[in-house]
Structures are given as C-alpha cells and as structure tokens.
CSV table of C-alpha atoms in Angstrom, one decimal:
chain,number,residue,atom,x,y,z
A,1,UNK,CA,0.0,0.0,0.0
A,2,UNK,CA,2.5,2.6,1.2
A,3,UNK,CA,3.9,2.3,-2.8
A,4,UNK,CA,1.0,3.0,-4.5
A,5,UNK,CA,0.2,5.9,-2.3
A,6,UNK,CA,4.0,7.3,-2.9
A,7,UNK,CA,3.7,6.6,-6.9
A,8,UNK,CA,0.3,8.5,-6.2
A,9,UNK,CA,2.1,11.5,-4.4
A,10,UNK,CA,4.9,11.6,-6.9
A,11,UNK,CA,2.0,12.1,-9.5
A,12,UNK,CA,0.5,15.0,-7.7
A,13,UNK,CA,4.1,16.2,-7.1
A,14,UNK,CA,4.8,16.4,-10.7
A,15,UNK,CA,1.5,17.4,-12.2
A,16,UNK,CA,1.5,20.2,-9.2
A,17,UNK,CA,5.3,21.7,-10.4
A,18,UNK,CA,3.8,21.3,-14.0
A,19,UNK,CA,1.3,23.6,-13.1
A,20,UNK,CA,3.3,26.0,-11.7
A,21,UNK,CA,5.4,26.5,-14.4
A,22,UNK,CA,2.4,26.9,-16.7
A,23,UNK,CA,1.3,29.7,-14.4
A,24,UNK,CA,4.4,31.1,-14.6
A,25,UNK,CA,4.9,31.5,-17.9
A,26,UNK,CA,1.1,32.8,-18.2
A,27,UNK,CA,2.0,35.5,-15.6
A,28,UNK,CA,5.6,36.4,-17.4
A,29,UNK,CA,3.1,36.9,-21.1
A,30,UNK,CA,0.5,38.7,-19.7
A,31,UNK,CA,0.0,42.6,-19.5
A,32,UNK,CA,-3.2,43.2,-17.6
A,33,UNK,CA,-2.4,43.7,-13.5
A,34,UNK,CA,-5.6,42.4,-12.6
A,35,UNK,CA,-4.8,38.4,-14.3
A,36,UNK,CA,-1.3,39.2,-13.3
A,37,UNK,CA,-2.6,39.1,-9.7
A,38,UNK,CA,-5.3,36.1,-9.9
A,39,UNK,CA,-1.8,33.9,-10.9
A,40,UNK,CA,0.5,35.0,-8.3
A,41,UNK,CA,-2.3,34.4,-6.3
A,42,UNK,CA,-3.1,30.5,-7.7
A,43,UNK,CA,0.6,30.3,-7.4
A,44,UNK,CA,1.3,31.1,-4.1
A,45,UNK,CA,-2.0,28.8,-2.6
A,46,UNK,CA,-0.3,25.3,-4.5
A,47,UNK,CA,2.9,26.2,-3.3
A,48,UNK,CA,1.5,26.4,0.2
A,49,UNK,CA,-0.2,23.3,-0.5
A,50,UNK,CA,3.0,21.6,-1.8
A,51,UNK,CA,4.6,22.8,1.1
A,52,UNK,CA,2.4,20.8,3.8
C-alpha cells in the first residue's frame, strides 16, 4: 500500500510543479495587472499546499 500511495504523491508532485510552471509562464506573457494578480495568487495557494 504505502507504494502505490507514494507513486500517487509523486504524481501530484509532478502534475502540481507542472502547473506551476504553466502559471508562470502565463504570468511572465501577460499585460493586464488584474490576471497578473489572480496567478500569483493561484501560485502562491499550491505552493503552500506543496509545502504541507
């Protein structure tokens, strides 16, 4: 059991750090402050969730 729920995690780890770098390179394109701010702000909560 305890492999299939750390091939699980590693999933969520990777999809997570995939995500962010989407977000990332959304935030570096865009122009408009206000979707500037709604990314830094999606980016910030998985972080914190990646971080517990």
């Amino acid at each position: 059991m305890k492999k299939i729920s750390l091939v699980d995690d590693l999933q969520l780890f990777d999809a997570l750090e995939t995500r962010l770098g989407r977000l990332a390179a959304r935030w570096r394109g865009t122009q408009d402050p206000h979707e500037a701010e709604t990314i830094v702000r999606e980016y910030q909560t998985i972080l914190l969730r990646m971080i517990e």
